[in-house]
PDB file of C-alpha atoms and ligand atoms in Angstrom:
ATOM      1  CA  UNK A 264      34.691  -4.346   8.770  1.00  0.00           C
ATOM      2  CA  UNK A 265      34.649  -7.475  10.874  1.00  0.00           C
ATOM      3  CA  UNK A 266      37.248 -10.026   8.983  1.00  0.00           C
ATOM      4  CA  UNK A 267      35.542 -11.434   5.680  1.00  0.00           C
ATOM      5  CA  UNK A 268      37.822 -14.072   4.472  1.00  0.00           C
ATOM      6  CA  UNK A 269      34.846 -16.134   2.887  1.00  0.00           C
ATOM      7  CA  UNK A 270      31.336 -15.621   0.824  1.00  0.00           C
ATOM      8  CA  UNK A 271      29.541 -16.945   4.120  1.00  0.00           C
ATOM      9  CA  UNK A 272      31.439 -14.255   6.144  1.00  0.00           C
ATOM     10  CA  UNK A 273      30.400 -11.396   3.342  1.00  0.00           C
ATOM     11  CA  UNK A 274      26.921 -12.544   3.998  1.00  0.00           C
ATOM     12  CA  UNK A 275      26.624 -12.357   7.766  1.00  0.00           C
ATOM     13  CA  UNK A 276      28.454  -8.773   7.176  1.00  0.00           C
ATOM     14  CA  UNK A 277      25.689  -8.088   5.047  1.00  0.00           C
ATOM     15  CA  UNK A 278      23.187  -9.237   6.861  1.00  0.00           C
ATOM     16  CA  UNK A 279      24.180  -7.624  10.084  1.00  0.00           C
ATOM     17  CA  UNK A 280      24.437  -4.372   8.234  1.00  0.00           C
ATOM     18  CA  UNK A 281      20.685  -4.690   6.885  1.00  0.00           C
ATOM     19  CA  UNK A 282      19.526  -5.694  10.530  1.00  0.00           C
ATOM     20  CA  UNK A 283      20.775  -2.308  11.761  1.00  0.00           C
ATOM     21  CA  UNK A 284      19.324  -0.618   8.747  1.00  0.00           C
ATOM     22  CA  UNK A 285      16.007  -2.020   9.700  1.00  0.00           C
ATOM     23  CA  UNK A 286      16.196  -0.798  12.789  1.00  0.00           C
ATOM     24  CA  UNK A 287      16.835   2.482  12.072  1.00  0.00           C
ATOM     25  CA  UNK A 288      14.432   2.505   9.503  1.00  0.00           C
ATOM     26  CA  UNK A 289      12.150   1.366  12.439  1.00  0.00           C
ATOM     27  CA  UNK A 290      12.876   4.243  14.068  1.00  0.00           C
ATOM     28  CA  UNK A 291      12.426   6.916  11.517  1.00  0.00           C
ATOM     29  CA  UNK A 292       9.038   6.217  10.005  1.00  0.00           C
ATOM     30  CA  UNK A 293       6.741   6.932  12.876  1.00  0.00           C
ATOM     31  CA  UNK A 294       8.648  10.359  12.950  1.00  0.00           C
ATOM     32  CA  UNK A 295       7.663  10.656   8.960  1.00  0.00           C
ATOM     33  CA  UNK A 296       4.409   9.249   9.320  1.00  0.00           C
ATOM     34  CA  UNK A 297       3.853  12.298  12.014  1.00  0.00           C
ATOM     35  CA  UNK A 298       5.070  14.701   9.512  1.00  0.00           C
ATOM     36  CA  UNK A 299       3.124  13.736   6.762  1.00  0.00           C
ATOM     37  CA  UNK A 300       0.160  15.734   5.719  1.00  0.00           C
ATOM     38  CA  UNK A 301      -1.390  13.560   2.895  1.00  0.00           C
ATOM     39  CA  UNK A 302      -3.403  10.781   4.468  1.00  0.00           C
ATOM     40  CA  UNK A 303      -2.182   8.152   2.073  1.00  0.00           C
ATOM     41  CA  UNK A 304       1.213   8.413   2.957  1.00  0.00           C
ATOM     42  CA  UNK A 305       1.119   8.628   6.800  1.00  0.00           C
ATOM     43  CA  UNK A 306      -1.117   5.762   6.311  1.00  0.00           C
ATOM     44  CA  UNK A 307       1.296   3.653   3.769  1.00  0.00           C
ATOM     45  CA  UNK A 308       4.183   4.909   6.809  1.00  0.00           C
ATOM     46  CA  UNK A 309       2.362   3.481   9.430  1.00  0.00           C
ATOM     47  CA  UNK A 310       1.652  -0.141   7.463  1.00  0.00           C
ATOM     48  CA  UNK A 311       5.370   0.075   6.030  1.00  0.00           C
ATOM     49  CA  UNK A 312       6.365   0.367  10.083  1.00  0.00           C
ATOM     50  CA  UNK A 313       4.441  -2.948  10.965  1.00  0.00           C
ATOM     51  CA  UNK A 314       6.016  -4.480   8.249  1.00  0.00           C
ATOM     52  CA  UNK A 315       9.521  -3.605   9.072  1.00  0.00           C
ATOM     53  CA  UNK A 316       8.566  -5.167  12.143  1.00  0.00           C
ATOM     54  CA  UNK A 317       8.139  -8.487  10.690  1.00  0.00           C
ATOM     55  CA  UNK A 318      11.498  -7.940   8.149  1.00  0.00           C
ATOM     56  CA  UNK A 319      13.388  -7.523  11.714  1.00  0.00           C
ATOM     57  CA  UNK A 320      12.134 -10.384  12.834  1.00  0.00           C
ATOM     58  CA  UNK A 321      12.631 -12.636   9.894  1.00  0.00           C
ATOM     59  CA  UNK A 322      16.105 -11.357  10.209  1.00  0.00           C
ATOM     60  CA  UNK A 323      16.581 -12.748  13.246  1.00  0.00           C
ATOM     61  CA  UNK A 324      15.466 -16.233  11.872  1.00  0.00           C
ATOM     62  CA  UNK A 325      18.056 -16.094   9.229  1.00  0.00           C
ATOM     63  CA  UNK A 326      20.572 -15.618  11.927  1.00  0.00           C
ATOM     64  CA  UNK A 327      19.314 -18.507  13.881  1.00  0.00           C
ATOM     65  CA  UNK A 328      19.526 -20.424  10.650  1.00  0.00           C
ATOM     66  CA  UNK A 329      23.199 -19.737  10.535  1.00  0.00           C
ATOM     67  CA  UNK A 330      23.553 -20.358  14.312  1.00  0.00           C
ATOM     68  CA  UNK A 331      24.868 -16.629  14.639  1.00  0.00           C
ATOM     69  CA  UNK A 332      23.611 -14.081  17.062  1.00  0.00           C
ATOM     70  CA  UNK A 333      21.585 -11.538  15.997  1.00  0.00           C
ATOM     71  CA  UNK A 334      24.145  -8.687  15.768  1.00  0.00           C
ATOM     72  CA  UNK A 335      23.437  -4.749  13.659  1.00  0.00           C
ATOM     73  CA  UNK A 336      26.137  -3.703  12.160  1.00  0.00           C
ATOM     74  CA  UNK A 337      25.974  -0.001  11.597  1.00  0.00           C
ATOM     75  CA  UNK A 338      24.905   0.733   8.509  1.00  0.00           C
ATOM     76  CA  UNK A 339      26.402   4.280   7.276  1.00  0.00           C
ATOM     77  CA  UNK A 340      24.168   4.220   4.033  1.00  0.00           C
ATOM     78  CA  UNK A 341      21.285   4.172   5.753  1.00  0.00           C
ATOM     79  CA  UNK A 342      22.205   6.575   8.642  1.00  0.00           C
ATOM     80  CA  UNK A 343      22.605   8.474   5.887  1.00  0.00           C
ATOM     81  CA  UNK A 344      19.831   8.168   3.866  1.00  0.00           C
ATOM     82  CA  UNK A 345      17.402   9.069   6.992  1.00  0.00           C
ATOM     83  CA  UNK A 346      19.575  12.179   7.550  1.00  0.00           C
ATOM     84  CA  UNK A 347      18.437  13.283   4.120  1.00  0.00           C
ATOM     85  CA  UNK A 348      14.983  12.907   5.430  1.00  0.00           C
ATOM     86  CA  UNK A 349      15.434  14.461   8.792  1.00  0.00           C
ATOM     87  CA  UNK A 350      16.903  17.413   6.523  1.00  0.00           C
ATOM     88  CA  UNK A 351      13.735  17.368   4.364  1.00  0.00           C
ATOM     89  CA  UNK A 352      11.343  17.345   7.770  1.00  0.00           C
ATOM     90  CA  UNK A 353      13.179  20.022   9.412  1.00  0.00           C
ATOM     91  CA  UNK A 354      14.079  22.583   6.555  1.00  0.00           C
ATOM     92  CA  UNK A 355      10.574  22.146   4.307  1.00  0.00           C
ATOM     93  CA  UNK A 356       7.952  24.539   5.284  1.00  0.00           C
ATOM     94  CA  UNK A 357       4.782  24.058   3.172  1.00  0.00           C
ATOM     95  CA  UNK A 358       3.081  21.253   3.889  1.00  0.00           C
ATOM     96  CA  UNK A 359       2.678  19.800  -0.070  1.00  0.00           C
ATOM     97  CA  UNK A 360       6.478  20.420  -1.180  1.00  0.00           C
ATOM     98  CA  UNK A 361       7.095  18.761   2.317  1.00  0.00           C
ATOM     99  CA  UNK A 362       5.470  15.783   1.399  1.00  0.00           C
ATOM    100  CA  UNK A 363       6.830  15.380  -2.177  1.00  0.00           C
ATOM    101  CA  UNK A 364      10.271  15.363  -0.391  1.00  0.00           C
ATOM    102  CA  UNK A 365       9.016  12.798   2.173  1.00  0.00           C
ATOM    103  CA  UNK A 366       8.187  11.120  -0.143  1.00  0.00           C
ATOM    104  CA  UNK A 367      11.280  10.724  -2.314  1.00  0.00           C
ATOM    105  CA  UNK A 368      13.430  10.210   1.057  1.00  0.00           C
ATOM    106  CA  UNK A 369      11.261   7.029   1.712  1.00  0.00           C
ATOM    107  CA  UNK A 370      11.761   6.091  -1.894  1.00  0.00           C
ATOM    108  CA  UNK A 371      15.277   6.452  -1.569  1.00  0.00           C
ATOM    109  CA  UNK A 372      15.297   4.167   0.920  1.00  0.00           C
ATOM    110  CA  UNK A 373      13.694   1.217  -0.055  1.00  0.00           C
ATOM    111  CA  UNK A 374      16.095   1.200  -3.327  1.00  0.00           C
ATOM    112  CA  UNK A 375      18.691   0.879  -1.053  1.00  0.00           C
ATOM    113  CA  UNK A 376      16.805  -2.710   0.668  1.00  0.00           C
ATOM    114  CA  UNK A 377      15.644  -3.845  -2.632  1.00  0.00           C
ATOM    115  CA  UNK A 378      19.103  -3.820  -3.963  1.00  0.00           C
ATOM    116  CA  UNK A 379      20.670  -5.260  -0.537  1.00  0.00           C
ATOM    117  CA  UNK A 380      17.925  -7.803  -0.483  1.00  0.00           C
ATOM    118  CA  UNK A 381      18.375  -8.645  -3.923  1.00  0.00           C
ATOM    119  CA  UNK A 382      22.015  -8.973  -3.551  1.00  0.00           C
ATOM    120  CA  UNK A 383      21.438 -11.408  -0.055  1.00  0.00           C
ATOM    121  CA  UNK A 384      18.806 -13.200  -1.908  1.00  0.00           C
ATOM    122  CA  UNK A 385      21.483 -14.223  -4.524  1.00  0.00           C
ATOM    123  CA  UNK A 386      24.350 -14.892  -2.197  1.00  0.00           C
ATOM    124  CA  UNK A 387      22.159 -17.334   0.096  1.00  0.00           C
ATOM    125  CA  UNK A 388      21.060 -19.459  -2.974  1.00  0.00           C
ATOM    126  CA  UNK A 389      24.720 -19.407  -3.765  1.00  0.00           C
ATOM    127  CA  UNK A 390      25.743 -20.646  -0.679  1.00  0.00           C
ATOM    128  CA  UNK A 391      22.846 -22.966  -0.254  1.00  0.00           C
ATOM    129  CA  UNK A 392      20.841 -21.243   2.326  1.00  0.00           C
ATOM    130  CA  UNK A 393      17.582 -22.085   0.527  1.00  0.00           C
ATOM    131  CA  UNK A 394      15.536 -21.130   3.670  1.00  0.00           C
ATOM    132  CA  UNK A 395      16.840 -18.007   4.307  1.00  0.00           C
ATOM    133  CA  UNK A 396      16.727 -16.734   0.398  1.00  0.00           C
ATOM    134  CA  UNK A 397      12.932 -17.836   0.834  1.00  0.00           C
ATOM    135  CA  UNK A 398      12.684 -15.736   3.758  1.00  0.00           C
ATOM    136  CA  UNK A 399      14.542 -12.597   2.129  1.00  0.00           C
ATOM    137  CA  UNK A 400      12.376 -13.041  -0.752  1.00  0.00           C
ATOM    138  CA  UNK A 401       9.195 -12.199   1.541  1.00  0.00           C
ATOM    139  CA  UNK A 402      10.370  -9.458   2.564  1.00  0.00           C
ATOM    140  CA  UNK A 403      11.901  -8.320  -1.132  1.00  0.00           C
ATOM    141  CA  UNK A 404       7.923  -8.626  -1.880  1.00  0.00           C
ATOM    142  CA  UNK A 405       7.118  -6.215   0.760  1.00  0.00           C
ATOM    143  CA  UNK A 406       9.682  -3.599  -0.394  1.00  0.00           C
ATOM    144  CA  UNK A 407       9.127  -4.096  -3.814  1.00  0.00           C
ATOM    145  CA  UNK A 408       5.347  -3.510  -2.953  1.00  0.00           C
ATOM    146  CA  UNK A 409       6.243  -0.135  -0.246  1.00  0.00           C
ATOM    147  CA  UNK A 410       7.688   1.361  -3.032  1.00  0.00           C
ATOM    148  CA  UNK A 411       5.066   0.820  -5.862  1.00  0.00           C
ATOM    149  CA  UNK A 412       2.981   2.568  -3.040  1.00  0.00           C
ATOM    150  CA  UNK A 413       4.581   5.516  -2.618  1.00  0.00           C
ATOM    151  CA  UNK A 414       5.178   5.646  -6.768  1.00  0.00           C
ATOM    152  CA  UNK A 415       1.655   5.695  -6.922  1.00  0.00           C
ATOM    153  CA  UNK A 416       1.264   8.222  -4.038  1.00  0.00           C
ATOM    154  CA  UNK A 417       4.263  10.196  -5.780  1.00  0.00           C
ATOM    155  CA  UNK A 418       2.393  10.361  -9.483  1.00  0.00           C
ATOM    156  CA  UNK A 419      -1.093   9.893  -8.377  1.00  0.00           C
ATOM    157  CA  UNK A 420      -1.462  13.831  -6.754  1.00  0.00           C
ATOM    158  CA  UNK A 421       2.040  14.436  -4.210  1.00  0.00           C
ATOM    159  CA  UNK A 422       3.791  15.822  -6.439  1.00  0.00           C
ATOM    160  CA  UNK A 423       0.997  17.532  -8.615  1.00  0.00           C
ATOM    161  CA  UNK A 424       0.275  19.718  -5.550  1.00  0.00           C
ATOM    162  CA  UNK A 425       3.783  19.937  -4.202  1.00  0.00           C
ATOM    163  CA  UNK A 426       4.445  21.961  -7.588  1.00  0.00           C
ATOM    164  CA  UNK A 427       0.921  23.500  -7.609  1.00  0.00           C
TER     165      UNK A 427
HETATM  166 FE1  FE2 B 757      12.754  -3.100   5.284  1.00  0.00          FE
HETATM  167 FE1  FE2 B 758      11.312  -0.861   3.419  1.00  0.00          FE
END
């Protein structure tokens, strides 16, 4: 880690490390969208991919807020997190059970940004940066919202016919 001596410094570590998390996350849902055999959740990986889109590139106005250059950080928790789903894609035969476990990977996952955008969210108004915590909070919304989706998906019939 980059030399944090001060709260504005633990943000722009933070935020860098998000901004590579994206991106990665960018990467890997088209690849879980592919391998998904309900409808629903291809579908709800294919809108969650636009989306991430957009969360990149109100990233990239939060660094321009703070006059910084928009820099990733690798993010390890995330490299590993879609690891575990790579795992699930490539050992997971039946096409139900395989979905279930899709499904909990993406889960997973957006935990992980609700807590770091929760966490950025709080730091920013700390530190002042009204604009960007309204910005962050946008894209809270839309994680928040992904994973209600998938919940849904998850209880609705995934899992039901994963354990059928
Ligand atoms: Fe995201
Ligand atoms: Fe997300």
């Amino acid at each position: 880690m980059a030399a944090v001596k001060s709260m504005q410094d633990l943000f722009l570590h933070t935020l860098q490390d998000i901004y590579d998390a994206e991106k990665q996350i960018l990467r890997a849902l088209p690849k879980m969208a592919k391998k998904a055999g309900t409808g629903e959740l291809k579908q709800a990986f294919e809108q969650h991919r636009d989306e991430t889109q957009g969360q990149i590139e109100r990233l990239t106005q939060v660094f321009e807020m703070l006059d910084k250059r928009a820099r990733g950080m690798h993010c390890h928790a995330i490299e590993g997190l879609v690891e575990e789903a790579k795992e699930v894609m490539d050992e997971v035969e039946d096409e139900q059970v395989l979905d279930a476990g899709l499904l909990s990977a993406a889960q997973a996952v957006e935990h992980y940004e609700i807590s770091r955008y929760g966490t950025m969210i709080a730091w920013a108004k700390q530190l002042g940066l009204n604009d960007a915590a309204k910005l962050l909070e946008e894209t809270l919304e839309e994680e928040k919202k992904t994973d209600q989706i998938l919940n849904k998906l998850a209880l609705g019939n995934v899992n039901r016919k994963a354990a059928a």
